[in-house]
């Protein structure tokens, strides 16, 4: 009787541990997707006259309201490592859908002191200086996972 009871308890604990482990990894991914990040937007090249703008992962930030003075005036950015941000020359993070039109640029985390010549989404350097109207940031590992 004691052996059956012990086996039953051991099985229940093993099943409970396996069940709780599965949602935990899913919960970590959900929390990462909701992660906040602070982006430095700069009006001048080489990080002059910058402002810190908080962004929630996957949420579009429009340069309106208190940020309206930055619309079409961004010349450089600092993006925390581990994040990827796409900058759009339209509001609401809208693009025509063609990577050839140059209306958005996607940048990895790091320092981008000048938007005069940065990698465009079509692989050719573009001048995106004073064109940003909105942006969207996401943790890098989520972007990498969607590409594979």
PDB file of N, CA and C in Angstrom, residues 48-128:
ATOM      1  N   UNK A  48      23.862  64.853 -30.295  1.00  0.00           N
ATOM      2  CA  UNK A  48      23.601  66.165 -29.729  1.00  0.00           C
ATOM      3  C   UNK A  48      22.115  66.392 -29.543  1.00  0.00           C
ATOM      4  N   UNK A  49      21.740  67.027 -28.425  1.00  0.00           N
ATOM      5  CA  UNK A  49      20.355  67.376 -28.133  1.00  0.00           C
ATOM      6  C   UNK A  49      19.441  66.153 -28.181  1.00  0.00           C
ATOM      7  N   UNK A  50      19.684  65.209 -27.276  1.00  0.00           N
ATOM      8  CA  UNK A  50      18.937  63.938 -27.252  1.00  0.00           C
ATOM      9  C   UNK A  50      17.849  63.935 -26.195  1.00  0.00           C
ATOM     10  N   UNK A  51      16.887  63.078 -26.407  1.00  0.00           N
ATOM     11  CA  UNK A  51      15.797  62.860 -25.464  1.00  0.00           C
ATOM     12  C   UNK A  51      15.607  61.348 -25.323  1.00  0.00           C
ATOM     13  N   UNK A  52      15.256  60.917 -24.118  1.00  0.00           N
ATOM     14  CA  UNK A  52      14.965  59.507 -23.872  1.00  0.00           C
ATOM     15  C   UNK A  52      13.483  59.270 -24.084  1.00  0.00           C
ATOM     16  N   UNK A  53      13.179  58.312 -24.945  1.00  0.00           N
ATOM     17  CA  UNK A  53      11.786  57.989 -25.245  1.00  0.00           C
ATOM     18  C   UNK A  53      11.535  56.532 -24.859  1.00  0.00           C
ATOM     19  N   UNK A  54      10.650  56.284 -23.889  1.00  0.00           N
ATOM     20  CA  UNK A  54      10.323  54.894 -23.541  1.00  0.00           C
ATOM     21  C   UNK A  54       9.426  54.282 -24.614  1.00  0.00           C
ATOM     22  N   UNK A  55       9.670  53.016 -24.880  1.00  0.00           N
ATOM     23  CA  UNK A  55       8.864  52.299 -25.867  1.00  0.00           C
ATOM     24  C   UNK A  55       8.544  50.910 -25.324  1.00  0.00           C
ATOM     25  N   UNK A  56       7.340  50.457 -25.554  1.00  0.00           N
ATOM     26  CA  UNK A  56       6.928  49.105 -25.201  1.00  0.00           C
ATOM     27  C   UNK A  56       7.147  48.237 -26.432  1.00  0.00           C
ATOM     28  N   UNK A  57       7.754  47.092 -26.228  1.00  0.00           N
ATOM     29  CA  UNK A  57       8.060  46.208 -27.343  1.00  0.00           C
ATOM     30  C   UNK A  57       6.836  45.929 -28.199  1.00  0.00           C
ATOM     31  N   UNK A  58       6.995  46.113 -29.501  1.00  0.00           N
ATOM     32  CA  UNK A  58       5.929  45.820 -30.437  1.00  0.00           C
ATOM     33  C   UNK A  58       4.869  46.900 -30.551  1.00  0.00           C
ATOM     34  N   UNK A  59       5.016  48.006 -29.812  1.00  0.00           N
ATOM     35  CA  UNK A  59       4.046  49.099 -29.884  1.00  0.00           C
ATOM     36  C   UNK A  59       4.643  50.275 -30.640  1.00  0.00           C
ATOM     37  N   UNK A  60       3.881  50.798 -31.566  1.00  0.00           N
ATOM     38  CA  UNK A  60       4.335  51.924 -32.369  1.00  0.00           C
ATOM     39  C   UNK A  60       4.377  53.200 -31.524  1.00  0.00           C
ATOM     40  N   UNK A  61       5.461  53.954 -31.678  1.00  0.00           N
ATOM     41  CA  UNK A  61       5.596  55.259 -31.029  1.00  0.00           C
ATOM     42  C   UNK A  61       5.540  56.317 -32.120  1.00  0.00           C
ATOM     43  N   UNK A  62       4.518  57.143 -32.075  1.00  0.00           N
ATOM     44  CA  UNK A  62       4.383  58.244 -33.024  1.00  0.00           C
ATOM     45  C   UNK A  62       5.003  59.498 -32.425  1.00  0.00           C
ATOM     46  N   UNK A  63       5.700  60.255 -33.230  1.00  0.00           N
ATOM     47  CA  UNK A  63       6.309  61.498 -32.764  1.00  0.00           C
ATOM     48  C   UNK A  63       5.289  62.625 -32.885  1.00  0.00           C
ATOM     49  N   UNK A  64       4.320  62.582 -31.966  1.00  0.00           N
ATOM     50  CA  UNK A  64       3.235  63.565 -31.893  1.00  0.00           C
ATOM     51  C   UNK A  64       3.115  64.030 -30.448  1.00  0.00           C
ATOM     52  N   UNK A  65       2.219  64.960 -30.193  1.00  0.00           N
ATOM     53  CA  UNK A  65       2.019  65.457 -28.831  1.00  0.00           C
ATOM     54  C   UNK A  65       3.305  66.062 -28.297  1.00  0.00           C
ATOM     55  N   UNK A  66       3.760  65.574 -27.149  1.00  0.00           N
ATOM     56  CA  UNK A  66       4.988  66.068 -26.552  1.00  0.00           C
ATOM     57  C   UNK A  66       6.233  65.760 -27.359  1.00  0.00           C
ATOM     58  N   UNK A  67       6.119  64.841 -28.300  1.00  0.00           N
ATOM     59  CA  UNK A  67       7.254  64.486 -29.162  1.00  0.00           C
ATOM     60  C   UNK A  67       7.160  65.121 -30.546  1.00  0.00           C
ATOM     61  N   UNK A  68       6.165  65.975 -30.762  1.00  0.00           N
ATOM     62  CA  UNK A  68       5.948  66.558 -32.090  1.00  0.00           C
ATOM     63  C   UNK A  68       7.156  67.355 -32.581  1.00  0.00           C
ATOM     64  N   UNK A  69       7.897  67.956 -31.673  1.00  0.00           N
ATOM     65  CA  UNK A  69       9.079  68.711 -32.066  1.00  0.00           C
ATOM     66  C   UNK A  69      10.192  67.837 -32.629  1.00  0.00           C
ATOM     67  N   UNK A  70      10.063  66.530 -32.447  1.00  0.00           N
ATOM     68  CA  UNK A  70      11.063  65.585 -32.947  1.00  0.00           C
ATOM     69  C   UNK A  70      10.651  64.993 -34.293  1.00  0.00           C
ATOM     70  N   UNK A  71       9.392  65.181 -34.670  1.00  0.00           N
ATOM     71  CA  UNK A  71       8.907  64.638 -35.942  1.00  0.00           C
ATOM     72  C   UNK A  71       9.712  65.238 -37.093  1.00  0.00           C
ATOM     73  N   UNK A  72      10.188  64.387 -37.962  1.00  0.00           N
ATOM     74  CA  UNK A  72      11.001  64.775 -39.125  1.00  0.00           C
ATOM     75  C   UNK A  72      12.227  65.600 -38.733  1.00  0.00           C
ATOM     76  N   UNK A  73      12.758  65.338 -37.528  1.00  0.00           N
ATOM     77  CA  UNK A  73      13.922  66.096 -37.061  1.00  0.00           C
ATOM     78  C   UNK A  73      14.993  65.216 -36.416  1.00  0.00           C
ATOM     79  N   UNK A  74      14.823  63.902 -36.398  1.00  0.00           N
ATOM     80  CA  UNK A  74      15.781  62.990 -35.764  1.00  0.00           C
ATOM     81  C   UNK A  74      16.981  62.790 -36.686  1.00  0.00           C
ATOM     82  N   UNK A  75      18.188  62.951 -36.104  1.00  0.00           N
ATOM     83  CA  UNK A  75      19.418  62.790 -36.884  1.00  0.00           C
ATOM     84  C   UNK A  75      20.296  61.642 -36.401  1.00  0.00           C
ATOM     85  N   UNK A  76      19.971  61.055 -35.240  1.00  0.00           N
ATOM     86  CA  UNK A  76      20.729  59.927 -34.714  1.00  0.00           C
ATOM     87  C   UNK A  76      19.969  59.267 -33.581  1.00  0.00           C
ATOM     88  N   UNK A  77      20.332  58.016 -33.270  1.00  0.00           N
ATOM     89  CA  UNK A  77      19.669  57.283 -32.187  1.00  0.00           C
ATOM     90  C   UNK A  77      20.663  56.391 -31.461  1.00  0.00           C
ATOM     91  N   UNK A  78      20.285  56.059 -30.240  1.00  0.00           N
ATOM     92  CA  UNK A  78      20.976  55.035 -29.476  1.00  0.00           C
ATOM     93  C   UNK A  78      19.920  54.002 -29.088  1.00  0.00           C
ATOM     94  N   UNK A  79      20.159  52.762 -29.513  1.00  0.00           N
ATOM     95  CA  UNK A  79      19.232  51.664 -29.262  1.00  0.00           C
ATOM     96  C   UNK A  79      19.941  50.672 -28.346  1.00  0.00           C
ATOM     97  N   UNK A  80      19.336  50.279 -27.227  1.00  0.00           N
ATOM     98  CA  UNK A  80      19.985  49.306 -26.347  1.00  0.00           C
ATOM     99  C   UNK A  80      20.276  47.993 -27.083  1.00  0.00           C
ATOM    100  N   UNK A  81      21.413  47.387 -26.734  1.00  0.00           N
ATOM    101  CA  UNK A  81      21.750  46.091 -27.309  1.00  0.00           C
ATOM    102  C   UNK A  81      20.652  45.100 -26.965  1.00  0.00           C
ATOM    103  N   UNK A  82      20.383  44.186 -27.869  1.00  0.00           N
ATOM    104  CA  UNK A  82      19.326  43.202 -27.668  1.00  0.00           C
ATOM    105  C   UNK A  82      17.991  43.624 -28.239  1.00  0.00           C
ATOM    106  N   UNK A  83      17.937  44.817 -28.846  1.00  0.00           N
ATOM    107  CA  UNK A  83      16.703  45.299 -29.454  1.00  0.00           C
ATOM    108  C   UNK A  83      16.936  45.658 -30.915  1.00  0.00           C
ATOM    109  N   UNK A  84      15.880  45.589 -31.679  1.00  0.00           N
ATOM    110  CA  UNK A  84      15.862  46.008 -33.077  1.00  0.00           C
ATOM    111  C   UNK A  84      14.739  47.027 -33.204  1.00  0.00           C
ATOM    112  N   UNK A  85      15.032  48.154 -33.844  1.00  0.00           N
ATOM    113  CA  UNK A  85      14.008  49.182 -34.030  1.00  0.00           C
ATOM    114  C   UNK A  85      13.856  49.505 -35.511  1.00  0.00           C
ATOM    115  N   UNK A  86      12.613  49.652 -35.933  1.00  0.00           N
ATOM    116  CA  UNK A  86      12.323  50.100 -37.289  1.00  0.00           C
ATOM    117  C   UNK A  86      11.774  51.509 -37.200  1.00  0.00           C
ATOM    118  N   UNK A  87      12.364  52.399 -37.996  1.00  0.00           N
ATOM    119  CA  UNK A  87      11.970  53.811 -38.033  1.00  0.00           C
ATOM    120  C   UNK A  87      11.247  54.067 -39.347  1.00  0.00           C
ATOM    121  N   UNK A  88      10.143  54.801 -39.282  1.00  0.00           N
ATOM    122  CA  UNK A  88       9.279  55.037 -40.439  1.00  0.00           C
ATOM    123  C   UNK A  88       9.181  56.536 -40.726  1.00  0.00           C
ATOM    124  N   UNK A  89       9.059  56.876 -42.000  1.00  0.00           N
ATOM    125  CA  UNK A  89       8.842  58.287 -42.316  1.00  0.00           C
ATOM    126  C   UNK A  89       7.352  58.618 -42.392  1.00  0.00           C
ATOM    127  N   UNK A  90       6.511  57.676 -41.963  1.00  0.00           N
ATOM    128  CA  UNK A  90       5.064  57.880 -41.848  1.00  0.00           C
ATOM    129  C   UNK A  90       4.654  57.663 -40.398  1.00  0.00           C
ATOM    130  N   UNK A  91       3.530  58.215 -40.014  1.00  0.00           N
ATOM    131  CA  UNK A  91       2.982  57.944 -38.687  1.00  0.00           C
ATOM    132  C   UNK A  91       2.401  56.535 -38.651  1.00  0.00           C
ATOM    133  N   UNK A  92       2.162  56.042 -37.452  1.00  0.00           N
ATOM    134  CA  UNK A  92       1.534  54.741 -37.194  1.00  0.00           C
ATOM    135  C   UNK A  92       2.363  53.566 -37.680  1.00  0.00           C
ATOM    136  N   UNK A  93       3.670  53.783 -37.846  1.00  0.00           N
ATOM    137  CA  UNK A  93       4.591  52.716 -38.260  1.00  0.00           C
ATOM    138  C   UNK A  93       4.115  52.042 -39.533  1.00  0.00           C
ATOM    139  N   UNK A  94       3.671  52.855 -40.476  1.00  0.00           N
ATOM    140  CA  UNK A  94       3.174  52.352 -41.750  1.00  0.00           C
ATOM    141  C   UNK A  94       4.240  52.458 -42.824  1.00  0.00           C
ATOM    142  N   UNK A  95       4.307  51.426 -43.634  1.00  0.00           N
ATOM    143  CA  UNK A  95       5.211  51.385 -44.778  1.00  0.00           C
ATOM    144  C   UNK A  95       4.400  50.925 -45.970  1.00  0.00           C
ATOM    145  N   UNK A  96       4.861  51.246 -47.146  1.00  0.00           N
ATOM    146  CA  UNK A  96       4.131  50.821 -48.341  1.00  0.00           C
ATOM    147  C   UNK A  96       4.217  49.312 -48.541  1.00  0.00           C
ATOM    148  N   UNK A  97       5.077  48.663 -47.774  1.00  0.00           N
ATOM    149  CA  UNK A  97       5.209  47.216 -47.899  1.00  0.00           C
ATOM    150  C   UNK A  97       6.319  46.792 -48.828  1.00  0.00           C
ATOM    151  N   UNK A  98       6.871  47.710 -49.572  1.00  0.00           N
ATOM    152  CA  UNK A  98       7.976  47.412 -50.477  1.00  0.00           C
ATOM    153  C   UNK A  98       9.278  47.867 -49.840  1.00  0.00           C
ATOM    154  N   UNK A  99      10.267  46.967 -49.789  1.00  0.00           N
ATOM    155  CA  UNK A  99      11.548  47.348 -49.199  1.00  0.00           C
ATOM    156  C   UNK A  99      12.333  48.269 -50.116  1.00  0.00           C
ATOM    157  N   UNK A 100      11.863  48.461 -51.347  1.00  0.00           N
ATOM    158  CA  UNK A 100      12.582  49.297 -52.306  1.00  0.00           C
ATOM    159  C   UNK A 100      12.246  50.775 -52.197  1.00  0.00           C
ATOM    160  N   UNK A 101      11.193  51.132 -51.456  1.00  0.00           N
ATOM    161  CA  UNK A 101      10.770  52.529 -51.462  1.00  0.00           C
ATOM    162  C   UNK A 101      11.514  53.402 -50.456  1.00  0.00           C
ATOM    163  N   UNK A 102      12.242  52.808 -49.520  1.00  0.00           N
ATOM    164  CA  UNK A 102      13.030  53.586 -48.580  1.00  0.00           C
ATOM    165  C   UNK A 102      12.249  54.378 -47.562  1.00  0.00           C
ATOM    166  N   UNK A 103      11.008  53.955 -47.250  1.00  0.00           N
ATOM    167  CA  UNK A 103      10.232  54.710 -46.271  1.00  0.00           C
ATOM    168  C   UNK A 103      10.391  54.183 -44.850  1.00  0.00           C
ATOM    169  N   UNK A 104      11.298  53.221 -44.653  1.00  0.00           N
ATOM    170  CA  UNK A 104      11.609  52.730 -43.316  1.00  0.00           C
ATOM    171  C   UNK A 104      13.031  52.180 -43.299  1.00  0.00           C
ATOM    172  N   UNK A 105      13.613  52.173 -42.105  1.00  0.00           N
ATOM    173  CA  UNK A 105      14.921  51.561 -41.885  1.00  0.00           C
ATOM    174  C   UNK A 105      14.850  50.760 -40.606  1.00  0.00           C
ATOM    175  N   UNK A 106      15.504  49.616 -40.578  1.00  0.00           N
ATOM    176  CA  UNK A 106      15.540  48.750 -39.410  1.00  0.00           C
ATOM    177  C   UNK A 106      16.973  48.676 -38.916  1.00  0.00           C
ATOM    178  N   UNK A 107      17.167  49.018 -37.640  1.00  0.00           N
ATOM    179  CA  UNK A 107      18.510  49.081 -37.072  1.00  0.00           C
ATOM    180  C   UNK A 107      18.635  48.184 -35.847  1.00  0.00           C
ATOM    181  N   UNK A 108      19.758  47.487 -35.741  1.00  0.00           N
ATOM    182  CA  UNK A 108      20.080  46.669 -34.575  1.00  0.00           C
ATOM    183  C   UNK A 108      20.476  47.574 -33.422  1.00  0.00           C
ATOM    184  N   UNK A 109      20.432  47.025 -32.213  1.00  0.00           N
ATOM    185  CA  UNK A 109      20.868  47.777 -31.050  1.00  0.00           C
ATOM    186  C   UNK A 109      22.291  48.280 -31.208  1.00  0.00           C
ATOM    187  N   UNK A 110      22.523  49.496 -30.768  1.00  0.00           N
ATOM    188  CA  UNK A 110      23.840  50.107 -30.873  1.00  0.00           C
ATOM    189  C   UNK A 110      23.713  51.607 -31.036  1.00  0.00           C
ATOM    190  N   UNK A 111      24.831  52.223 -31.359  1.00  0.00           N
ATOM    191  CA  UNK A 111      24.877  53.674 -31.536  1.00  0.00           C
ATOM    192  C   UNK A 111      24.849  54.014 -33.016  1.00  0.00           C
ATOM    193  N   UNK A 112      23.926  54.848 -33.394  1.00  0.00           N
ATOM    194  CA  UNK A 112      23.774  55.322 -34.769  1.00  0.00           C
ATOM    195  C   UNK A 112      23.859  56.841 -34.731  1.00  0.00           C
ATOM    196  N   UNK A 113      25.091  57.389 -34.783  1.00  0.00           N
ATOM    197  CA  UNK A 113      25.290  58.828 -34.588  1.00  0.00           C
ATOM    198  C   UNK A 113      24.774  59.712 -35.716  1.00  0.00           C
ATOM    199  N   UNK A 114      24.518  59.115 -36.892  1.00  0.00           N
ATOM    200  CA  UNK A 114      24.043  59.923 -38.015  1.00  0.00           C
ATOM    201  C   UNK A 114      23.105  59.102 -38.887  1.00  0.00           C
ATOM    202  N   UNK A 115      21.976  59.703 -39.234  1.00  0.00           N
ATOM    203  CA  UNK A 115      21.027  59.050 -40.144  1.00  0.00           C
ATOM    204  C   UNK A 115      21.276  59.458 -41.597  1.00  0.00           C
ATOM    205  N   UNK A 116      22.363  60.185 -41.842  1.00  0.00           N
ATOM    206  CA  UNK A 116      22.647  60.637 -43.207  1.00  0.00           C
ATOM    207  C   UNK A 116      22.925  59.456 -44.126  1.00  0.00           C
ATOM    208  N   UNK A 117      23.607  58.426 -43.624  1.00  0.00           N
ATOM    209  CA  UNK A 117      23.890  57.246 -44.433  1.00  0.00           C
ATOM    210  C   UNK A 117      23.824  56.012 -43.545  1.00  0.00           C
ATOM    211  N   UNK A 118      22.645  55.374 -43.540  1.00  0.00           N
ATOM    212  CA  UNK A 118      22.438  54.170 -42.729  1.00  0.00           C
ATOM    213  C   UNK A 118      21.878  53.066 -43.612  1.00  0.00           C
ATOM    214  N   UNK A 119      22.049  51.808 -43.186  1.00  0.00           N
ATOM    215  CA  UNK A 119      21.557  50.694 -44.000  1.00  0.00           C
ATOM    216  C   UNK A 119      20.034  50.731 -44.141  1.00  0.00           C
ATOM    217  N   UNK A 120      19.558  50.790 -45.363  1.00  0.00           N
ATOM    218  CA  UNK A 120      18.124  50.746 -45.628  1.00  0.00           C
ATOM    219  C   UNK A 120      17.619  49.315 -45.608  1.00  0.00           C
ATOM    220  N   UNK A 121      16.308  49.151 -45.588  1.00  0.00           N
ATOM    221  CA  UNK A 121      15.720  47.818 -45.550  1.00  0.00           C
ATOM    222  C   UNK A 121      15.991  47.019 -46.821  1.00  0.00           C
ATOM    223  N   UNK A 122      16.390  47.688 -47.890  1.00  0.00           N
ATOM    224  CA  UNK A 122      16.685  46.977 -49.141  1.00  0.00           C
ATOM    225  C   UNK A 122      18.175  46.675 -49.272  1.00  0.00           C
ATOM    226  N   UNK A 123      18.964  46.940 -48.208  1.00  0.00           N
ATOM    227  CA  UNK A 123      20.383  46.636 -48.217  1.00  0.00           C
ATOM    228  C   UNK A 123      21.265  47.754 -48.750  1.00  0.00           C
ATOM    229  N   UNK A 124      20.675  48.815 -49.257  1.00  0.00           N
ATOM    230  CA  UNK A 124      21.416  49.961 -49.784  1.00  0.00           C
ATOM    231  C   UNK A 124      21.356  51.084 -48.756  1.00  0.00           C
ATOM    232  N   UNK A 125      22.466  51.759 -48.521  1.00  0.00           N
ATOM    233  CA  UNK A 125      22.461  52.883 -47.581  1.00  0.00           C
ATOM    234  C   UNK A 125      21.524  53.983 -48.064  1.00  0.00           C
ATOM    235  N   UNK A 126      20.803  54.558 -47.104  1.00  0.00           N
ATOM    236  CA  UNK A 126      19.850  55.633 -47.414  1.00  0.00           C
ATOM    237  C   UNK A 126      20.109  56.817 -46.500  1.00  0.00           C
ATOM    238  N   UNK A 127      19.636  57.970 -46.916  1.00  0.00           N
ATOM    239  CA  UNK A 127      19.666  59.161 -46.085  1.00  0.00           C
ATOM    240  C   UNK A 127      18.305  59.249 -45.394  1.00  0.00           C
ATOM    241  N   UNK A 128      18.279  58.934 -44.103  1.00  0.00           N
ATOM    242  CA  UNK A 128      17.034  58.971 -43.337  1.00  0.00           C
ATOM    243  C   UNK A 128      17.038  60.144 -42.362  1.00  0.00           C
TER     244      UNK A 128
END
